[in-house]
Coordinates of C-alpha atoms in Angstrom, one line a residue:
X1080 CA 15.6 -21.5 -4.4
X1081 CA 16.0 -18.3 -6.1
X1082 CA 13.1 -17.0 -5.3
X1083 CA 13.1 -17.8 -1.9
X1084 CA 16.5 -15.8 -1.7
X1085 CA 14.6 -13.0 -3.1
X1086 CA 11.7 -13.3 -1.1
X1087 CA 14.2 -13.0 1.9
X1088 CA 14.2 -9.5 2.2
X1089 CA 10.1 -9.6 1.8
X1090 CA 10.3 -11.4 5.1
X1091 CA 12.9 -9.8 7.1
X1092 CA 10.8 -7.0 6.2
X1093 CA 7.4 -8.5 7.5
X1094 CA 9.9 -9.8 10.9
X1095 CA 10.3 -6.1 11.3
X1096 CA 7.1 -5.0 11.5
X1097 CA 6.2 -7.7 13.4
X1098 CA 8.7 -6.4 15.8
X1099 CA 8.1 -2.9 15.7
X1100 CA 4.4 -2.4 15.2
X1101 CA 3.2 -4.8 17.6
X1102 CA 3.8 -2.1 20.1
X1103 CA 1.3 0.6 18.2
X1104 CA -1.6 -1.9 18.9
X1105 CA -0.8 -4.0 22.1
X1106 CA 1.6 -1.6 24.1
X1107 CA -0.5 0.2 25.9
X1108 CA -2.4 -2.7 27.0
X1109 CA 1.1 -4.7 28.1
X1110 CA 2.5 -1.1 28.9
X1111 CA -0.6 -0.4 31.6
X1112 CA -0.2 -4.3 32.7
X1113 CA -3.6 -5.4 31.7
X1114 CA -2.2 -7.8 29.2
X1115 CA 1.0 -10.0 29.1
X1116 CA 3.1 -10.5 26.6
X1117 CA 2.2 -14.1 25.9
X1118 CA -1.1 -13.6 25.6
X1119 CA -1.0 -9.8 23.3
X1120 CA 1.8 -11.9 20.9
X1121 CA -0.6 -14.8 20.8
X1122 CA -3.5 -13.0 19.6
X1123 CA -1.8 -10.8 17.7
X1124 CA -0.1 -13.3 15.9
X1125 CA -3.0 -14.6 14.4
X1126 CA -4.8 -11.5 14.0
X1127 CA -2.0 -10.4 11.7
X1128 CA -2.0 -12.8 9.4
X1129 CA -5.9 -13.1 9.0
X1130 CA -5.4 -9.3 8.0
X1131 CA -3.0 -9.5 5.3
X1132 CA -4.6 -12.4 3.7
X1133 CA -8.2 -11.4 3.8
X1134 CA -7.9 -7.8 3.6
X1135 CA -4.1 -7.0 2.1
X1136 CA -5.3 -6.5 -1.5
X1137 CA -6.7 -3.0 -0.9
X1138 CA -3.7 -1.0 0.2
X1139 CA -1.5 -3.1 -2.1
X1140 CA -2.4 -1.7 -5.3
X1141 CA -2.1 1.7 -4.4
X1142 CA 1.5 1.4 -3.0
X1143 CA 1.9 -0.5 -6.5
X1144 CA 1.0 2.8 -8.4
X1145 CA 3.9 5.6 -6.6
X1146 CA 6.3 3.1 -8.2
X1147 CA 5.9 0.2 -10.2
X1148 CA 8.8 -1.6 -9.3
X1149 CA 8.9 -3.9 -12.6
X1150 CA 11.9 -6.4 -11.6
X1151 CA 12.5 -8.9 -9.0
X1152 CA 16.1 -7.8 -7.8
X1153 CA 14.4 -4.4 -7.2
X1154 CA 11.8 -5.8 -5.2
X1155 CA 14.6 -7.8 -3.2
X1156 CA 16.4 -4.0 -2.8
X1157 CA 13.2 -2.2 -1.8
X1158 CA 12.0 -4.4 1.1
X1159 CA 16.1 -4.9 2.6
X1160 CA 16.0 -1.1 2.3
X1161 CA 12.5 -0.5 4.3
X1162 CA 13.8 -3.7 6.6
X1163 CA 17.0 -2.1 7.4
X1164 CA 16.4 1.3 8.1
X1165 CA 13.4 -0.2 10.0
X1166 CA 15.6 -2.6 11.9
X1167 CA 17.7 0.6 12.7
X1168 CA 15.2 2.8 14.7
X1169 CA 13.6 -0.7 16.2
X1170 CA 17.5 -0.7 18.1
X1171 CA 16.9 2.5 19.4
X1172 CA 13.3 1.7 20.7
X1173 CA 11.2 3.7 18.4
X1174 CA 8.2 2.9 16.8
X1175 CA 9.3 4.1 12.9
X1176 CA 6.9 4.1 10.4
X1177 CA 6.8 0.9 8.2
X1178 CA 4.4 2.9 5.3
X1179 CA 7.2 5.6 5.4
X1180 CA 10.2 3.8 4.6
X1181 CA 8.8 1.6 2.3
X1182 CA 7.8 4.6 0.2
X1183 CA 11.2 6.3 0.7
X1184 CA 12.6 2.9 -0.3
X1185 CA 10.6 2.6 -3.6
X1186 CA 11.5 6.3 -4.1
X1187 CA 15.0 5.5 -4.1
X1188 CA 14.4 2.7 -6.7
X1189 CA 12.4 5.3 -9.0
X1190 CA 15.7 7.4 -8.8
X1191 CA 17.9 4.5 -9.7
X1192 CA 15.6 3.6 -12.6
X1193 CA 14.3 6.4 -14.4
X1194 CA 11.1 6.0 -13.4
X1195 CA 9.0 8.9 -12.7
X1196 CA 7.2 8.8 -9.2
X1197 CA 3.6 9.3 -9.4
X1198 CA 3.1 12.2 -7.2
X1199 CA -0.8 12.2 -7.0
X1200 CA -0.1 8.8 -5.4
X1201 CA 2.5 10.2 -2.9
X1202 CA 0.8 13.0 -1.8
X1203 CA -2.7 10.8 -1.1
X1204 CA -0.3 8.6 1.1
X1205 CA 1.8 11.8 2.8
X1206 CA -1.5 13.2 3.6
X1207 CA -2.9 10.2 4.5
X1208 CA -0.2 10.5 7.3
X1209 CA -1.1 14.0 8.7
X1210 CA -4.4 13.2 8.5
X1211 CA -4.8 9.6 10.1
X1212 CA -3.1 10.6 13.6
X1213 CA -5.0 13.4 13.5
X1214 CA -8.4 11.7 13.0
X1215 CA -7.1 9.0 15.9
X1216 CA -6.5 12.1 18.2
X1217 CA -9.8 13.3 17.8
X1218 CA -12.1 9.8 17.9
X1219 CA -9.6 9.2 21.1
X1220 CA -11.3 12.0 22.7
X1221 CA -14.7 11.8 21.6
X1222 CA -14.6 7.9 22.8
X1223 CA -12.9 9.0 26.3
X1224 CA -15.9 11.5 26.9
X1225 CA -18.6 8.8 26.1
X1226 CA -17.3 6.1 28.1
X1227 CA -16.6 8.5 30.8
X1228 CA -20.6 9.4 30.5
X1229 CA -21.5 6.1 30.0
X1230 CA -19.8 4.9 33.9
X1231 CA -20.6 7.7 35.7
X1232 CA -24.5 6.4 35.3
X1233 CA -23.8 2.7 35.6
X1234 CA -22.2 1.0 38.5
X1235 CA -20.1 -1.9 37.8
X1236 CA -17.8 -3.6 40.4
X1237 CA -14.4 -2.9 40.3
X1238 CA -13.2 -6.2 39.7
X1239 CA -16.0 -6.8 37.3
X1240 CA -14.5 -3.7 35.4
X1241 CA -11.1 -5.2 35.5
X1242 CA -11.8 -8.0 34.0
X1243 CA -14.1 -6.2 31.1
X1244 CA -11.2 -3.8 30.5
X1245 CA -8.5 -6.9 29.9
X1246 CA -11.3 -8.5 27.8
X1247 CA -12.0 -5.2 25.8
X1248 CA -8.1 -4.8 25.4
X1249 CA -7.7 -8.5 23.9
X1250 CA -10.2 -7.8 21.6
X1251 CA -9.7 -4.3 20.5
X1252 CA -5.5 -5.6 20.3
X1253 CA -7.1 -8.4 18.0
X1254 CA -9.1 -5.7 16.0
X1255 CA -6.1 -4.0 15.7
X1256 CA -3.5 -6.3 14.7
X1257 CA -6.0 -7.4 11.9
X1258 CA -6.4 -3.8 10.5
X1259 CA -1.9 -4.0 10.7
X1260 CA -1.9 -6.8 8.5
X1261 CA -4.5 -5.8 6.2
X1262 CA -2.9 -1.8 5.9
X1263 CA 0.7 -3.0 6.4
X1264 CA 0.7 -6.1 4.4
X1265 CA 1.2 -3.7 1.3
X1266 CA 4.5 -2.7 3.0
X1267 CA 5.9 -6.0 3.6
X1268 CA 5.2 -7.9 0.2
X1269 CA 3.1 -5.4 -2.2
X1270 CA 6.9 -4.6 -4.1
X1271 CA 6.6 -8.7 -5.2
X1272 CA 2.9 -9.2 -5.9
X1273 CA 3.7 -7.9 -9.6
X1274 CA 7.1 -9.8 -10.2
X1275 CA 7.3 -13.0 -7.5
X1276 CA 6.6 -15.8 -10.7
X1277 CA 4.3 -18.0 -8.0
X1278 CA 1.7 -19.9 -9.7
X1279 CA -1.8 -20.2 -8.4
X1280 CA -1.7 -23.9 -5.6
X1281 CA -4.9 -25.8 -5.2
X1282 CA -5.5 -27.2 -1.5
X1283 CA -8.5 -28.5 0.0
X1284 CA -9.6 -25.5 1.1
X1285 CA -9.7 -23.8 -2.6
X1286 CA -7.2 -22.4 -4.5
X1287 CA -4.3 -19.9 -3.5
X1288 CA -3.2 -17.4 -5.7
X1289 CA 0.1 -15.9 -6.0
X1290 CA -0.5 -13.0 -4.5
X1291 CA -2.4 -14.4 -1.6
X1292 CA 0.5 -17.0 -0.8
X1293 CA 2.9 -13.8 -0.7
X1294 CA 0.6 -12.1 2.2
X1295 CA 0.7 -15.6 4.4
X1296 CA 4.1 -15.9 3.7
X1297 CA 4.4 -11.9 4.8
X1298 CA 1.9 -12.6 7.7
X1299 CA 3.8 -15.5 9.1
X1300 CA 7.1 -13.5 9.0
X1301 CA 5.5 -10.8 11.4
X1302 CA 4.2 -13.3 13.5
X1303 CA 7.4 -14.0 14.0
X1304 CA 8.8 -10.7 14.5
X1305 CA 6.1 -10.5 17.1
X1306 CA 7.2 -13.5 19.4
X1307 CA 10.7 -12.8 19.0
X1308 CA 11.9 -9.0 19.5
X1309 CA 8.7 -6.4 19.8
X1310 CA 9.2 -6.5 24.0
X1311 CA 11.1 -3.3 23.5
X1312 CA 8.3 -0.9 21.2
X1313 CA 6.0 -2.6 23.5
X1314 CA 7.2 -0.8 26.6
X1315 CA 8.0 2.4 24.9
X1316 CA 5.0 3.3 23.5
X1317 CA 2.5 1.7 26.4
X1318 CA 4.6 3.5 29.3
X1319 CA 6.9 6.1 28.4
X1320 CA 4.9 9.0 26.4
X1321 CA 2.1 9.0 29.0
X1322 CA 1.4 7.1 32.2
X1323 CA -1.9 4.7 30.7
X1324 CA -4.4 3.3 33.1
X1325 CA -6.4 0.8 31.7
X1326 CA -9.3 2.4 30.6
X1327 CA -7.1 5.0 28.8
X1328 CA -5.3 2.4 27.2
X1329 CA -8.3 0.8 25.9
X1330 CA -9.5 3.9 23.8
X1331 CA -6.5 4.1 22.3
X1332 CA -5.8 0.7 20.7
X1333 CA -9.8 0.9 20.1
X1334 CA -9.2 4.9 18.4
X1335 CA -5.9 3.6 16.4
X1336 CA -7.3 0.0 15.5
X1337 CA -10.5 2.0 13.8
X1338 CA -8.6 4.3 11.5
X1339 CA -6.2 1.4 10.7
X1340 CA -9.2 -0.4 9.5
X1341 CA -11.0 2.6 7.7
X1342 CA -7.9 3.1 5.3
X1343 CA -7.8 -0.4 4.7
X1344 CA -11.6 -1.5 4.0
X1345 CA -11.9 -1.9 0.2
X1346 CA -16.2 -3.1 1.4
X1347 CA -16.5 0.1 3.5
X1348 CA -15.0 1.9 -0.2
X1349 CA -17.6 0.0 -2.1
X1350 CA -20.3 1.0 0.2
X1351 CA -19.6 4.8 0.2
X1352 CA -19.2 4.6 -3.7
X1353 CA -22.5 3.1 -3.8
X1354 CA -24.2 5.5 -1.5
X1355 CA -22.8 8.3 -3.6
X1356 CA -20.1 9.5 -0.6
X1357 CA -16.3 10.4 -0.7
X1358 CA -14.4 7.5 -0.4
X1359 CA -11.1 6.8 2.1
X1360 CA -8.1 6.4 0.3
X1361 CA -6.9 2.9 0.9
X1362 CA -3.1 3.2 1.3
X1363 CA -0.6 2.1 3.8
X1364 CA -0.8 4.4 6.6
X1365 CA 1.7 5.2 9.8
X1366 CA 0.2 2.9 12.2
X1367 CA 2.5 4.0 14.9
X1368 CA 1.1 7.7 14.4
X1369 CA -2.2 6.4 14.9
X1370 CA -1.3 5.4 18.5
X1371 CA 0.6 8.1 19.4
X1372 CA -2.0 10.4 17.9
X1373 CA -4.9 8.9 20.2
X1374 CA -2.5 9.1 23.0
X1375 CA -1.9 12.9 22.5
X1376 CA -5.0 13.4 22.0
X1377 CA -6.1 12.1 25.2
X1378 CA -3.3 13.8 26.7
X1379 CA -3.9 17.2 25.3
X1380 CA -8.0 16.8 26.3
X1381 CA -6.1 16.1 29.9
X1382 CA -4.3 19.0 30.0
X1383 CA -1.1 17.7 28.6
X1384 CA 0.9 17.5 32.0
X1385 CA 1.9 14.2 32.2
X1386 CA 2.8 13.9 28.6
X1387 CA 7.0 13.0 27.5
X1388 CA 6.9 15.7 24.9
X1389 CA 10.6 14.9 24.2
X1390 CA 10.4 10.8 23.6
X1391 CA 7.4 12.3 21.4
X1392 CA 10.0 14.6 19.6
X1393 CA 12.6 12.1 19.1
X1394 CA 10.1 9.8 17.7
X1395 CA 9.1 12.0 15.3
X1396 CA 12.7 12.8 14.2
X1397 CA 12.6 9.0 13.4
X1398 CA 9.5 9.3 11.0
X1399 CA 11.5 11.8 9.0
X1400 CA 15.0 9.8 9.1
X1401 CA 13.8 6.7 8.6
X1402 CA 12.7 7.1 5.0
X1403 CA 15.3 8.9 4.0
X1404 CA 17.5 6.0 5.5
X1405 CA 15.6 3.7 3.2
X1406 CA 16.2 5.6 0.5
X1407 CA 19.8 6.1 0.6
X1408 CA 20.4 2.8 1.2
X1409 CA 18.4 1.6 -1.8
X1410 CA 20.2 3.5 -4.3
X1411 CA 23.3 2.1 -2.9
X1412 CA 21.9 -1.1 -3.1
X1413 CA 20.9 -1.2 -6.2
X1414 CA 24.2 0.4 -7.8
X1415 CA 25.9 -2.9 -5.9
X1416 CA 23.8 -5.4 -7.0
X1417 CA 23.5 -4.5 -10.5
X1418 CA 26.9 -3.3 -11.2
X1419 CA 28.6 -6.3 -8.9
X1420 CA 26.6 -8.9 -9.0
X1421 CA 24.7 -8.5 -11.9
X1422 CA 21.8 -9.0 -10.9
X1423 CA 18.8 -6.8 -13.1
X1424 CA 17.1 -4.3 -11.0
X1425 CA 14.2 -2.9 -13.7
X1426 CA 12.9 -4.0 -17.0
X1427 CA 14.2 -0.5 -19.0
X1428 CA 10.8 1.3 -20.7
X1429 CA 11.4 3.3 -23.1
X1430 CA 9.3 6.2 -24.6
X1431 CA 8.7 7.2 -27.9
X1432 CA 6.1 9.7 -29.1
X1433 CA 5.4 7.7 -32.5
X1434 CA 2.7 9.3 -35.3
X1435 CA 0.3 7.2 -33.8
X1436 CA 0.6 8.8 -30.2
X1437 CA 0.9 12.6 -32.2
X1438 CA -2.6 11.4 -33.9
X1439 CA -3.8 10.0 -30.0
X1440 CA -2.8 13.5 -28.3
X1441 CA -4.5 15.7 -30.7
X1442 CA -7.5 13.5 -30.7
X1443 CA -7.7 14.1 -27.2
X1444 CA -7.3 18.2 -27.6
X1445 CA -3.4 18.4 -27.0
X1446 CA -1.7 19.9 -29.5
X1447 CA 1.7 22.3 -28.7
X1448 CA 4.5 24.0 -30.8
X1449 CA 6.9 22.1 -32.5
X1450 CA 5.3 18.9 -31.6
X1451 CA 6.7 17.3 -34.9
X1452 CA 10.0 17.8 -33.5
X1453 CA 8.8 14.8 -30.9
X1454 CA 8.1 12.6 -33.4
X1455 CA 10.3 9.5 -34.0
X1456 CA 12.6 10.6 -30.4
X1457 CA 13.0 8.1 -28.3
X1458 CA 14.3 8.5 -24.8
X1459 CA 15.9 5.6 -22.4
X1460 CA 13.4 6.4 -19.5
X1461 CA 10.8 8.5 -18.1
X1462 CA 12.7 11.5 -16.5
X1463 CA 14.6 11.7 -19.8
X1464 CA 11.7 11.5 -21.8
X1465 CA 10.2 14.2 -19.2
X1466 CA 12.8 16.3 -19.3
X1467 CA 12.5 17.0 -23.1
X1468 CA 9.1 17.9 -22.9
X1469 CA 10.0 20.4 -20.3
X1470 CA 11.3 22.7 -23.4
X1471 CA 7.8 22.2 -24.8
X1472 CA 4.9 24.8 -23.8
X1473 CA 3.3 22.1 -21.5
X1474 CA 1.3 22.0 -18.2
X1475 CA 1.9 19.7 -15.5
X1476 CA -1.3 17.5 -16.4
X1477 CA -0.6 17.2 -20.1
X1478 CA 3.1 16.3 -19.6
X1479 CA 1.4 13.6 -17.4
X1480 CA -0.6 12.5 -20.6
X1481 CA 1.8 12.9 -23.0
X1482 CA 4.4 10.4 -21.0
X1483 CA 1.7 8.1 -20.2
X1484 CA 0.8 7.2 -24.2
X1485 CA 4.9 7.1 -25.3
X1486 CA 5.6 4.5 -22.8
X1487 CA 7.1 1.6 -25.0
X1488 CA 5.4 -1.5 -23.4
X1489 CA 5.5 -3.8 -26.0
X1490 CA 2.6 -5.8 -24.6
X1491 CA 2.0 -9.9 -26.0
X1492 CA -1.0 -10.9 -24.8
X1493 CA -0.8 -14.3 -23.5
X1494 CA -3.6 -16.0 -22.0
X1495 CA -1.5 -18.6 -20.6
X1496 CA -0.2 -16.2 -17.9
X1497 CA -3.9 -15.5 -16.6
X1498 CA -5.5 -18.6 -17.3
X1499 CA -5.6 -18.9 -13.2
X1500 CA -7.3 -15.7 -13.3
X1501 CA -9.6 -16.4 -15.9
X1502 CA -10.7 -20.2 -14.8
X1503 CA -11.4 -18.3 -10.9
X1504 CA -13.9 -16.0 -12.6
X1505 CA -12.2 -13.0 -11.6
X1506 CA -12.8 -12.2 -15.3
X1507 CA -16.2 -11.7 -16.8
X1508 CA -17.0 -14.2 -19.4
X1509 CA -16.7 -11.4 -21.8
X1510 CA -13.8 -10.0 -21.0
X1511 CA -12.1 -13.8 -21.3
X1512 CA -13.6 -14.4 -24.7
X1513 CA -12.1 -11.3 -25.5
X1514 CA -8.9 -12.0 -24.6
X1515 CA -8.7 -15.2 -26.0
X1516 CA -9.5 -13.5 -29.1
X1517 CA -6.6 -11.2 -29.3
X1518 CA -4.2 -14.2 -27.7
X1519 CA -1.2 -13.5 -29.6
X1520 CA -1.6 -10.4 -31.1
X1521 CA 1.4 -7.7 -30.1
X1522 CA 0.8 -3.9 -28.8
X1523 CA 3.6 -1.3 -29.1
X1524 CA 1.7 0.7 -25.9
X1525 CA -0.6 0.0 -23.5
X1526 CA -3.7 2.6 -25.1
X1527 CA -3.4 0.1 -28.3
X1528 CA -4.4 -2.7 -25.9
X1529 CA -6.8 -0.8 -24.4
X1530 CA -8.6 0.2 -27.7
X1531 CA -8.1 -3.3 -29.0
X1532 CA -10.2 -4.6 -26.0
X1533 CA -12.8 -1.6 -25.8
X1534 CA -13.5 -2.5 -29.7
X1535 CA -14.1 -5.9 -28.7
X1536 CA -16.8 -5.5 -26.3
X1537 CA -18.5 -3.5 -23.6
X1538 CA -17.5 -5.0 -20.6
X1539 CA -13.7 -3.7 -20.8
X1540 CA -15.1 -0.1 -21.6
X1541 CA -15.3 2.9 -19.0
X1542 CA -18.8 4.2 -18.1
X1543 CA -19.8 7.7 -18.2
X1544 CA -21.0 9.1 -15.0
X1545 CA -24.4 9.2 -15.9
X1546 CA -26.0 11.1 -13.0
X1547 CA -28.1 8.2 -11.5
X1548 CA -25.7 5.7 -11.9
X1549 CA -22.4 7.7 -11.1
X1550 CA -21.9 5.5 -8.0
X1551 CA -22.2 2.5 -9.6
X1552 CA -20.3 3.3 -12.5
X1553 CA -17.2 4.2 -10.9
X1554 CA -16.7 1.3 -9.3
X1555 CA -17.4 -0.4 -12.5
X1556 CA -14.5 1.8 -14.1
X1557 CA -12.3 0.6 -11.0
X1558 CA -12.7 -2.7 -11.7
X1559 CA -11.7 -2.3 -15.1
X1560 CA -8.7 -0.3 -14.7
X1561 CA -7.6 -2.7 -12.0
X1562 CA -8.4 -5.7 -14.4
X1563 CA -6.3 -4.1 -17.1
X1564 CA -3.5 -2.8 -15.1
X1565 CA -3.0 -6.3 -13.8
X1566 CA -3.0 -7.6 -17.2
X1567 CA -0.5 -5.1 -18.6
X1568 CA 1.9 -6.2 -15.8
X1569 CA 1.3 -9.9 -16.8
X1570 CA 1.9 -9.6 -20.9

């Protein structure tokens, strides 16, 4: 019962999206009056949740790295904190970005905590979000100027187009509210996957995971949100920035749905690795700036005269306030439920820099003034810890190293709490043997595990990028740094 009070905020969190982002991948088509509402929150009902349980892992795990929200009351603060500010801008009809206040959200919690937010993390997903409506915009146009080719030399019927358009629509709405729920899934119940205690449930159609009943659970929650208050977003976005005829409005939930998917693909990452190409970072991005950005761009490429500049100013405005609405409110949150209801927010981690991390560091060619003084120090959290080292002739990157080794994890390994993990084969046999052997043994920090298991045996140790096999190897090393983050979360 606990955990389904918890979870609450989780779901009011996936209702809101439900509500609000339907609109970013079936407005236009309800908004140009191709496609009614029954039949766009039909389809996109199902679509959604498809998404977040097939594809959600992906986007999850790098949401999980800008703040590692270690605690179950936090998670409950984060998610009421996106919800709510979320809930806000969906009462004054704009389409707010769900990736944005979830990260201003878990933001706020790395304030309240000590934690230090990982900012190679956050600037991947802020640029994620200049870049993805940008890269809509353009494809918009490109795809406008090929179909326009493509029926000025064929001659289809009018009413044979009509009825190709509404099917085209359907299915690029269906495309598109399964690339939401994969990209946004993260949003609405990544905060839980490391701290919601649901055991693995066998069915006769194989086993669930914990993680994988959190994105239905998530998915079924927008579904809802979809049948029950999106008729608003739907009519802002399909009618108000830019009068849509049909074909117009096919391009751009086909433009929006595309770049939805491509930051959400972890096969199409695979496939780049293994041809050797840059990857696209898989994070949760704006998918309301992806529609408006194909709309824009459409409307620019028409000479930009029919275009509501000021709705597209105002929603804008929204994309900024929202997370720092999220924010706010989570800090306040948390002080309330922690210091009135007593409820525990984050697992403390403290950090010490111990002989053994001074002998790690200068192993690893980092060696500064009055390290000594370090030794033995320890400091209640990371922006303490942080702060110290500020006094200390360090750059940014070793700081970064330094804080990573002190980090007091004291890590048990328990084989119990994986043993779903391990009987599914996500595991290689060697790495379970492995573990198994070191079942019980106790690590003050997290590079102890790690050398522990690299001693072991070769299948929990990084590759080097050996020229022929640098593509392969790196998603190797990906697999094992998921593997042991996961496990590291788990003892």
């Amino acid at each position: 019962m606990w955990l389904l009070v918890f979870l609450s905020s989780g779901l009011f969190l996936g209702w809101s999206v439900g509500a609000n982002n339907t609109g970013n991948v079936f407005g236009t088509a309800v908004g140009s009056k191709m496609v009614s509402f029954k039949v766009a929150a039909t389809v996109s009902s199902i679509c959604l949740v498809l998404g977040a349980l097939l594809s959600g892992a992906g986007t999850t795990s790098t949401l999980g790295k800008l703040g590692s929200v270690n605690e179950l009351g936090g998670a409950f603060i984060v998610a009421l904190a996106a919800a709510v500010a979320i809930f806000g801008m969906t009462r004054f009809k704009l389409p707010v970005s769900t990736s944005q206040s979830i990260v201003g959200a878990i933001i706020g919690w790395n304030f309240f905590a000590g934690a230090i937010t990982d900012y190679e993390s956050l600037t991947k997903i802020v640029f994620s979000w200049v870049v993805a409506p940008a890269v809509s915009g353009v494809f918009a146009v490109i795809t406008y100027i090929l179909v326009k080719k493509l029926l000025s030399r064929i001659k289809i019927h009018i009413l044979y187009l009509d009825f190709y358009n509404r099917l085209g629509l359907i299915l690029v709405g269906g495309f598109g509210a399964y690339s939401l729920g994969a990209n946004n899934i993260a949003n609405v119940m990544g905060v839980f996957v490391p701290v919601a205690p649901l055991r693995p449930i066998d069915t006769l159609f194989g086993t669930i995971s914990g993680s994988e009943q959190l994105f239905i659970m998530g998915g079924i929650a927008m579904a809802v949100g979809v049948f029950t208050y999106s008729g608003k977003v739907l009519r802002t976005v399909g009618n108000n920035i830019m009068p849509l005829t049909p074909l117009t409005a096919f391009m751009v939930v086909f433009s929006s749905s595309t770049v939805l998917f491509l930051f959400s693909s972890q096969s199409l990452e695979k496939f780049l690795i293994m041809l050797g190409l840059p990857t696209i970072p898989l994070v949760p991005i704006a998918s309301a700036q992806t529609v408006i950005g194909a709309i824009i761009g459409i409307g620019l490429y028409q000479g930009g005269k029919e275009m509501n500049f000021r709705l597209i100013a105002k929603i804008a405005s929204g994309w900024i306030t929202a997370p720092v609405i999220a924010c706010v409110v989570s800090l306040i949150s948390l002080y309330i439920i922690q210091n009135v209801f007593n409820q525990p927010v984050y697992k403390p981690v403290s950090y010490k820099m111990s002989y053994e991390v001074e002998k790690r560091l200068i192993s690893e060619g980092i060696v500064f003034e009055r390290m000594d003084l370090l030794v033995d120090q320890e400091y209640k959290n990371a922006a303490e810890f942080q702060s110290a080292l500020k006094d200390y002739a360090l750059g940014d990157s070793d700081i970064k190293r330094v804080t990573e080794l002190s980090a007091l994890r004291n890590l048990t390994v328990n084989t119990d709490l994986i043993q779903f993990e391990i009987n599914d084969g996500w595991f290689t046999h060697e790495q379970s043997e492995i573990l198994k052997r070191l079942n019980g043994q106790s690590f003050k920090y997290a590079w102890e595990l790690r050398d522990a298991l690299e001693a072991s045996g070769t299948d929990w140790r990084l590759k080097d990028n050996i020229k022929n096999n640098s593509s392969e190897h790196k998603q190797i090393n990906k697999d094992i740094n998921s593997k042991f983050d996961y496990i590291c979360k788990k003892f």
